[in-house]
Coordinates of C-alpha atoms and ligand atoms in Angstrom, one line a residue:
M1380 CA -16.7 -106.0 -18.9
E1381 CA -16.3 -106.0 -22.8
I1382 CA -16.1 -102.1 -23.7
R1383 CA -16.6 -101.3 -27.2
I1384 CA -14.1 -98.6 -27.7
H1385 CA -14.9 -96.0 -31.3
A1386 CA -12.2 -93.5 -30.4
E1387 CA -10.0 -91.1 -32.4
P1388 CA -6.5 -90.3 -30.8
P1389 CA -6.0 -86.8 -30.1
R1390 CA -4.2 -85.0 -33.3
G1391 CA -0.8 -83.8 -31.9
P1392 CA -0.9 -82.3 -28.1
V1393 CA -4.1 -81.6 -26.9
Q1394 CA -4.8 -77.1 -26.2
L1395 CA -7.1 -77.0 -23.4
P1396 CA -8.4 -73.7 -23.2
E1397 CA -7.2 -71.0 -20.7
P1398 CA -8.8 -70.6 -18.1
L1399 CA -10.5 -74.1 -17.6
G1400 CA -13.0 -72.8 -14.9
F1401 CA -15.1 -75.7 -13.1
G1402 CA -17.4 -77.9 -15.6
R1403 CA -17.3 -76.1 -18.6
V1404 CA -14.8 -77.7 -21.0
F1405 CA -15.9 -81.1 -22.1
T1406 CA -13.2 -84.0 -23.4
P1407 CA -14.5 -85.7 -26.7
H1408 CA -15.4 -89.3 -25.6
M1409 CA -17.9 -90.6 -23.5
F1410 CA -18.5 -94.3 -21.5
T1411 CA -22.0 -95.7 -22.2
E1412 CA -24.3 -98.7 -21.5
H1413 CA -27.4 -99.9 -20.7
W1414 CA -29.8 -102.0 -18.1
D1415 CA -33.0 -104.0 -18.3
E1416 CA -33.8 -106.7 -16.6
A1417 CA -33.6 -109.3 -19.1
R1418 CA -29.7 -108.5 -20.2
G1419 CA -28.4 -106.8 -16.7
W1420 CA -25.9 -104.0 -17.7
H1421 CA -24.9 -104.7 -21.6
D1422 CA -23.4 -102.9 -24.4
A1423 CA -20.9 -101.0 -22.3
A1424 CA -19.2 -98.6 -25.1
I1425 CA -17.0 -95.6 -25.6
G1426 CA -17.6 -93.2 -28.3
P1427 CA -17.5 -89.7 -29.3
R1428 CA -19.5 -87.7 -26.4
Q1429 CA -22.5 -86.5 -27.7
P1430 CA -26.3 -85.3 -26.8
L1431 CA -28.4 -88.1 -25.0
V1432 CA -31.2 -89.7 -27.4
L1433 CA -33.9 -89.8 -24.4
D1434 CA -37.6 -90.2 -25.3
A1435 CA -39.8 -86.9 -24.0
S1436 CA -41.7 -89.3 -21.6
A1437 CA -38.4 -90.8 -20.2
Q1438 CA -38.8 -91.7 -16.5
V1439 CA -35.8 -89.4 -15.2
L1440 CA -37.4 -86.3 -17.1
H1441 CA -40.8 -86.8 -15.0
A1442 CA -40.2 -88.7 -11.7
G1443 CA -36.3 -87.6 -11.3
Q1444 CA -34.9 -91.1 -10.9
A1445 CA -31.7 -90.2 -11.3
I1446 CA -28.3 -90.7 -9.3
F1447 CA -24.7 -89.1 -10.1
E1448 CA -21.0 -89.1 -9.0
G1449 CA -18.4 -86.5 -9.2
T1450 CA -14.7 -87.7 -8.7
K1451 CA -11.5 -86.6 -10.3
A1452 CA -8.2 -87.9 -12.0
Y1453 CA -4.6 -86.1 -11.7
R1454 CA -1.7 -85.5 -13.4
R1455 CA 1.2 -86.9 -11.5
P1456 CA 4.6 -85.5 -11.6
D1457 CA 5.9 -88.5 -13.5
G1458 CA 3.5 -87.8 -16.2
R1459 CA 1.1 -90.6 -15.3
V1460 CA -2.4 -90.0 -14.5
Q1461 CA -4.0 -91.6 -11.1
L1462 CA -7.6 -91.3 -10.0
F1463 CA -8.5 -90.8 -5.9
R1464 CA -10.4 -93.5 -4.3
P1465 CA -13.0 -94.3 -7.0
E1466 CA -14.0 -97.5 -5.1
A1467 CA -15.2 -95.1 -2.3
N1468 CA -17.4 -93.5 -5.3
A1469 CA -18.9 -96.8 -6.5
A1470 CA -20.1 -97.8 -3.3
R1471 CA -21.8 -94.2 -2.8
F1472 CA -23.6 -94.8 -6.7
N1473 CA -24.6 -98.2 -5.3
R1474 CA -26.2 -96.5 -1.8
S1475 CA -27.7 -93.9 -4.1
A1476 CA -28.8 -96.2 -6.8
S1477 CA -30.5 -98.7 -3.8
R1478 CA -32.3 -95.4 -2.3
M1479 CA -33.5 -94.4 -5.6
G1480 CA -35.0 -97.8 -6.5
M1481 CA -32.2 -98.4 -9.3
P1482 CA -30.1 -100.9 -10.4
E1483 CA -27.0 -101.6 -8.4
L1484 CA -23.3 -101.4 -10.5
P1485 CA -20.6 -104.2 -9.7
V1486 CA -17.7 -101.6 -8.1
E1487 CA -15.4 -103.2 -10.5
R1488 CA -17.6 -102.2 -13.2
F1489 CA -18.0 -98.7 -12.2
V1490 CA -14.1 -98.0 -11.7
E1491 CA -13.6 -99.9 -14.8
A1492 CA -15.8 -97.5 -16.8
I1493 CA -14.0 -94.6 -15.3
E1494 CA -10.5 -96.0 -15.8
A1495 CA -11.1 -97.3 -19.6
L1496 CA -12.8 -93.5 -20.3
V1497 CA -9.8 -91.6 -18.7
G1498 CA -7.5 -93.8 -20.5
V1499 CA -8.9 -92.8 -24.1
D1500 CA -9.2 -89.4 -22.8
A1501 CA -5.8 -89.2 -21.1
G1502 CA -4.2 -86.3 -22.8
W1503 CA -7.0 -83.9 -21.5
V1504 CA -5.9 -84.8 -17.8
P1505 CA -4.5 -81.1 -17.3
S1506 CA -0.8 -81.0 -15.4
A1507 CA -1.5 -77.0 -14.0
E1508 CA -0.7 -76.7 -10.4
G1509 CA -4.5 -77.7 -8.7
A1510 CA -6.1 -78.4 -12.3
S1511 CA -7.6 -81.9 -12.8
L1512 CA -9.6 -83.9 -14.9
Y1513 CA -13.0 -84.0 -13.3
V1514 CA -14.8 -87.6 -13.6
R1515 CA -18.8 -87.4 -13.5
P1516 CA -20.3 -90.9 -13.4
V1517 CA -24.5 -90.5 -14.3
M1518 CA -27.3 -93.0 -13.9
V1519 CA -30.9 -92.3 -15.6
A1520 CA -34.4 -93.8 -16.1
T1521 CA -35.0 -94.1 -19.8
E1522 CA -38.0 -96.3 -19.4
P1523 CA -40.9 -94.2 -21.3
T1524 CA -44.0 -93.8 -19.3
F1525 CA -45.8 -91.9 -17.1
E1526 CA -46.4 -94.6 -14.2
V1527 CA -45.2 -93.8 -10.8
R1528 CA -42.6 -96.6 -10.3
A1529 CA -39.1 -97.8 -10.6
A1530 CA -38.5 -97.9 -14.2
R1531 CA -37.6 -101.3 -16.2
S1532 CA -34.5 -99.5 -18.1
F1533 CA -31.7 -97.3 -17.1
L1534 CA -28.6 -95.4 -19.0
H1535 CA -25.4 -95.2 -17.1
Y1536 CA -22.8 -93.2 -18.6
V1537 CA -19.6 -91.1 -17.4
I1538 CA -18.1 -87.6 -18.9
L1539 CA -15.1 -85.8 -18.4
S1540 CA -14.5 -82.4 -17.9
P1541 CA -10.6 -81.0 -17.5
S1542 CA -11.1 -78.5 -14.9
G1543 CA -8.6 -75.5 -13.1
P1544 CA -7.9 -74.9 -9.9
Y1545 CA -11.3 -73.7 -8.2
F1546 CA -9.1 -70.9 -6.6
S1547 CA -6.5 -69.2 -8.9
G1548 CA -4.2 -67.1 -6.8
G1549 CA -5.1 -69.1 -3.1
F1550 CA -7.5 -69.2 -1.0
Q1551 CA -10.6 -67.3 -1.7
P1552 CA -13.0 -67.7 1.4
V1553 CA -16.4 -67.4 0.8
G1554 CA -19.3 -66.1 3.3
V1555 CA -22.3 -68.6 4.0
R1556 CA -25.9 -67.5 5.4
V1557 CA -27.9 -69.9 7.6
A1558 CA -31.0 -71.2 5.6
E1559 CA -34.1 -70.0 7.5
E1560 CA -36.4 -70.6 5.2
H1561 CA -35.5 -74.1 3.4
I1562 CA -34.3 -77.1 4.3
R1563 CA -32.3 -79.4 2.0
A1564 CA -32.9 -82.9 3.1
A1565 CA -35.0 -84.8 5.7
P1566 CA -34.5 -88.3 8.2
R1567 CA -35.3 -90.7 6.1
G1568 CA -35.6 -88.8 2.5
T1569 CA -33.1 -88.6 0.2
G1570 CA -30.0 -86.2 1.9
E1571 CA -27.6 -89.0 1.7
A1572 CA -28.2 -90.1 -2.5
K1573 CA -26.3 -88.1 -4.6
T1574 CA -29.5 -87.4 -6.5
P1575 CA -30.0 -84.1 -9.1
G1576 CA -33.6 -83.9 -6.8
N1577 CA -31.4 -82.5 -3.8
Y1578 CA -29.8 -80.1 -6.4
A1579 CA -32.7 -78.8 -7.4
A1580 CA -34.5 -78.4 -4.2
S1581 CA -31.2 -76.2 -3.1
L1582 CA -31.5 -73.9 -6.0
A1583 CA -33.9 -71.3 -4.5
A1584 CA -32.2 -70.7 -1.1
I1585 CA -28.6 -70.6 -2.7
E1586 CA -29.8 -67.6 -5.3
A1587 CA -31.5 -65.9 -1.9
A1588 CA -28.2 -66.4 -0.2
R1589 CA -26.5 -64.9 -2.8
A1590 CA -28.9 -62.1 -3.6
G1591 CA -28.1 -61.5 0.2
G1592 CA -24.6 -61.1 -0.2
Y1593 CA -23.4 -64.5 0.2
Q1594 CA -22.0 -67.6 -1.6
Q1595 CA -23.6 -70.3 -0.1
V1596 CA -25.8 -71.7 2.3
L1597 CA -25.4 -73.2 5.7
W1598 CA -28.2 -76.3 6.0
L1599 CA -29.7 -77.0 9.1
D1600 CA -31.6 -80.0 10.1
A1601 CA -35.2 -80.3 9.3
V1602 CA -36.8 -81.2 12.5
E1603 CA -35.4 -78.9 14.9
R1604 CA -33.7 -76.5 12.4
R1605 CA -30.9 -76.4 14.8
Y1606 CA -28.1 -78.6 13.9
V1607 CA -25.6 -77.6 11.2
E1608 CA -25.7 -80.6 8.4
E1609 CA -23.9 -79.4 5.5
A1610 CA -22.8 -75.9 3.4
G1611 CA -24.2 -75.6 -0.2
A1612 CA -23.0 -78.8 -1.7
M1613 CA -20.2 -79.5 0.6
N1614 CA -19.9 -80.9 3.9
V1615 CA -18.6 -78.6 6.8
A1616 CA -16.0 -78.4 9.6
F1617 CA -15.1 -76.4 12.6
V1618 CA -11.3 -75.7 13.8
V1619 CA -11.6 -75.2 17.2
E1620 CA -8.5 -73.5 18.8
G1621 CA -6.6 -74.1 15.9
R1622 CA -6.0 -78.0 17.0
E1623 CA -9.2 -79.9 16.7
I1624 CA -11.6 -80.4 13.6
V1625 CA -15.2 -80.6 14.4
T1626 CA -17.6 -81.7 11.8
P1627 CA -21.7 -82.1 12.2
A1628 CA -21.9 -86.7 12.4
L1629 CA -23.7 -88.2 9.8
S1630 CA -27.1 -87.8 10.5
G1631 CA -29.0 -90.0 7.8
S1632 CA -29.4 -86.1 5.8
I1633 CA -25.7 -85.5 5.1
L1634 CA -24.3 -86.6 2.3
H1635 CA -21.3 -89.3 3.1
G1636 CA -18.5 -86.8 1.7
I1637 CA -15.2 -88.6 0.4
T1638 CA -13.2 -85.5 1.1
R1639 CA -14.9 -85.4 4.4
D1640 CA -13.8 -88.9 5.3
S1641 CA -10.5 -88.4 3.9
V1642 CA -10.0 -85.3 6.0
L1643 CA -10.9 -87.1 9.0
R1644 CA -8.5 -89.8 8.2
L1645 CA -5.5 -87.5 7.7
A1646 CA -6.1 -84.7 10.4
P1647 CA -4.7 -87.5 13.1
D1648 CA -1.7 -88.0 11.2
L1649 CA -1.3 -84.3 11.0
G1650 CA -1.7 -83.6 14.6
L1651 CA -5.5 -82.9 15.1
G1652 CA -7.6 -84.2 16.9
V1653 CA -11.3 -84.6 14.9
R1654 CA -14.9 -85.2 16.4
E1655 CA -18.0 -86.0 14.5
E1656 CA -20.8 -84.5 16.6
R1657 CA -24.5 -82.7 16.6
L1658 CA -23.6 -79.0 16.5
D1659 CA -26.4 -76.6 17.5
I1660 CA -26.1 -73.6 15.2
E1661 CA -26.3 -71.4 18.3
A1662 CA -23.4 -72.7 20.1
V1663 CA -21.1 -72.5 17.1
L1664 CA -22.0 -68.8 16.4
A1665 CA -21.2 -68.1 20.0
D1666 CA -17.8 -70.3 19.8
V1667 CA -17.2 -68.5 16.5
K1668 CA -17.6 -64.9 18.4
R1669 CA -15.3 -65.8 21.3
A1670 CA -12.8 -66.9 18.8
R1671 CA -12.8 -70.7 20.3
I1672 CA -14.0 -71.6 16.7
T1673 CA -10.9 -70.5 14.9
E1674 CA -11.7 -71.7 11.4
V1675 CA -14.7 -72.9 9.3
F1676 CA -14.6 -74.7 6.2
C1677 CA -16.3 -76.5 3.4
M1678 CA -15.1 -80.0 2.2
G1679 CA -16.1 -81.5 -1.2
T1680 CA -13.7 -82.8 -4.6
A1681 CA -14.7 -80.0 -6.9
A1682 CA -12.7 -77.5 -4.5
V1683 CA -11.3 -79.9 -2.0
I1684 CA -11.2 -77.7 1.0
V1685 CA -13.1 -73.7 0.8
P1686 CA -12.6 -71.5 3.8
V1687 CA -15.8 -69.9 5.3
N1688 CA -15.0 -66.0 6.3
R1689 CA -18.6 -64.9 8.0
I1690 CA -21.5 -66.5 8.5
G1691 CA -24.9 -64.7 8.0
H1692 CA -27.9 -65.5 10.7
R1693 CA -31.1 -63.8 11.1
G1694 CA -29.7 -60.7 9.4
E1695 CA -26.3 -60.6 11.8
D1696 CA -23.0 -61.2 9.9
V1697 CA -20.6 -62.9 12.4
A1698 CA -17.1 -62.7 11.0
V1699 CA -14.6 -65.9 11.2
G1700 CA -11.2 -65.8 12.2
G1701 CA -8.5 -67.1 10.6
A1702 CA -8.2 -64.9 7.8
P1703 CA -6.2 -64.0 5.9
D1704 CA -4.6 -67.5 5.7
F1705 CA -6.6 -70.1 7.4
P1706 CA -3.7 -72.1 8.6
V1707 CA -5.3 -75.3 9.5
A1708 CA -7.6 -75.5 6.2
Q1709 CA -4.2 -74.8 4.2
R1710 CA -2.3 -77.9 6.1
L1711 CA -5.0 -80.0 5.1
Y1712 CA -5.6 -78.8 1.7
R1713 CA -1.5 -79.2 0.8
A1714 CA -1.9 -82.8 2.7
L1715 CA -4.8 -83.8 0.8
T1716 CA -3.4 -82.6 -2.7
G1717 CA -0.3 -83.8 -2.2
I1718 CA -1.6 -87.4 -2.1
Q1719 CA -4.5 -86.6 -4.7
T1720 CA -1.9 -85.5 -7.4
G1721 CA 1.0 -88.2 -6.2
R1722 CA 3.1 -85.2 -5.4
A1723 CA 3.1 -86.7 -1.6
P1724 CA 3.5 -90.7 -1.1
D1725 CA -0.4 -92.3 -0.1
P1726 CA 0.4 -94.3 2.9
Y1727 CA -3.4 -94.9 2.8
G1728 CA -4.0 -96.8 -0.5
W1729 CA -6.5 -94.0 -1.8
T1730 CA -5.0 -93.8 -5.4
R1731 CA -4.9 -95.9 -8.5
V1732 CA -2.6 -95.2 -11.2
V1733 CA -4.6 -95.6 -15.0
T1734 CA -3.3 -97.5 -17.7
V1735 CA -2.9 -95.3 -20.8
P1736 CA -3.7 -96.9 -24.0
E1737 CA -0.2 -95.8 -26.0
R1738 CA -2.2 -94.4 -29.0
A1739 CA -4.3 -91.8 -26.6
E1740 CA -1.2 -89.7 -25.0
A1741 CA -0.2 -87.9 -27.6
Ligands
LIG2755 C1 -21.3 -84.6 -3.4 C2 -21.9 -83.8 -2.3 C3 -21.0 -83.7 -1.2 C4 -18.9 -83.6 -1.2 O1 -18.4 -85.5 -1.3 P1 -17.1 -85.8 -1.9 O2 -17.5 -86.9 -2.2 O3 -16.4 -85.0 -1.2 O4 -17.3 -85.0 -3.6 C5 -21.3 -83.2 -0.3 N1 -22.3 -82.7 0.5 C6 -23.2 -83.0 -1.1 C7 -24.7 -82.3 -1.2 C8 -22.8 -83.8 -1.9 O5 -23.5 -83.9 -3.2

């Protein structure tokens, strides 16, 4: 792919604001390219980050035809920058595209767009412990029409957000409340697609959980309202007797998390068993109460691993063991972030060092 680049190299070392937080600071450049039926993907460019120009009738705003991804670039101890499993994000982007009636993108093109943009803005990759450059690829339908059908023109863009550690000063566990009133995703619906509509549908439930003193929602399946699916916008896992990780099997309405997949592949190498199965919320809560389940944690790119210290269900608040240090979650967090940041060797071939154009690194 040929990418036109209009980018200013940073003048001197980049000063990142403190604290960075998550998803609030953006780098100065963005990648964009367009798709239409006649030309396919074309006009790939990197230029200044700026507001999108969309017709007010663009289909994304009316039919919600949109997908996105989330991955990260990390500063290695040797100063180089690396990506973590971007091909897995590319594959998932295409599965999301296919479900949402959108054009696919060759895996190499998806990764190349990220690599080129991260290369240009490499100076913005933070080096503080736990900090990284969050990468957000997006595709939206741009065709101006109210007709209800797949659009015939699309925009693919990538923006970058230097982000601080999700938790400053060690793990901060969260409380989750089992969703009683709402569901996140139904079988054969869009739960496996990373599409903004899934988030929109979850926001009222998240606000209700917050108003009740919890940070996140624990979603149950849509049919029987009994089986655990996800926690907020993260996958969820349970530690049984300190030595086995059990996570809901991918049901058709659970997002295929790359963090989840990585944890399942890492855990056996740390001497932990893994199981994927249907998990009944009543059985889970009973196992939490009798301390057979010793830890609960959420998994996702932004926070990596978030321990859960209590589960609210039908007015009852069930405390989860594992506090204060959540030893299994800690081990997994250290092992995974060690590979992601290049502090530990990568026996799985998950990481990819980014080529940085010389002028981009000040
Ligand atoms: C993105 C996402 C996840 C986590 O996926 P990762 O690839 O691990 O970041 C889990 N659930 C939902 C609903 C998501 O959107």
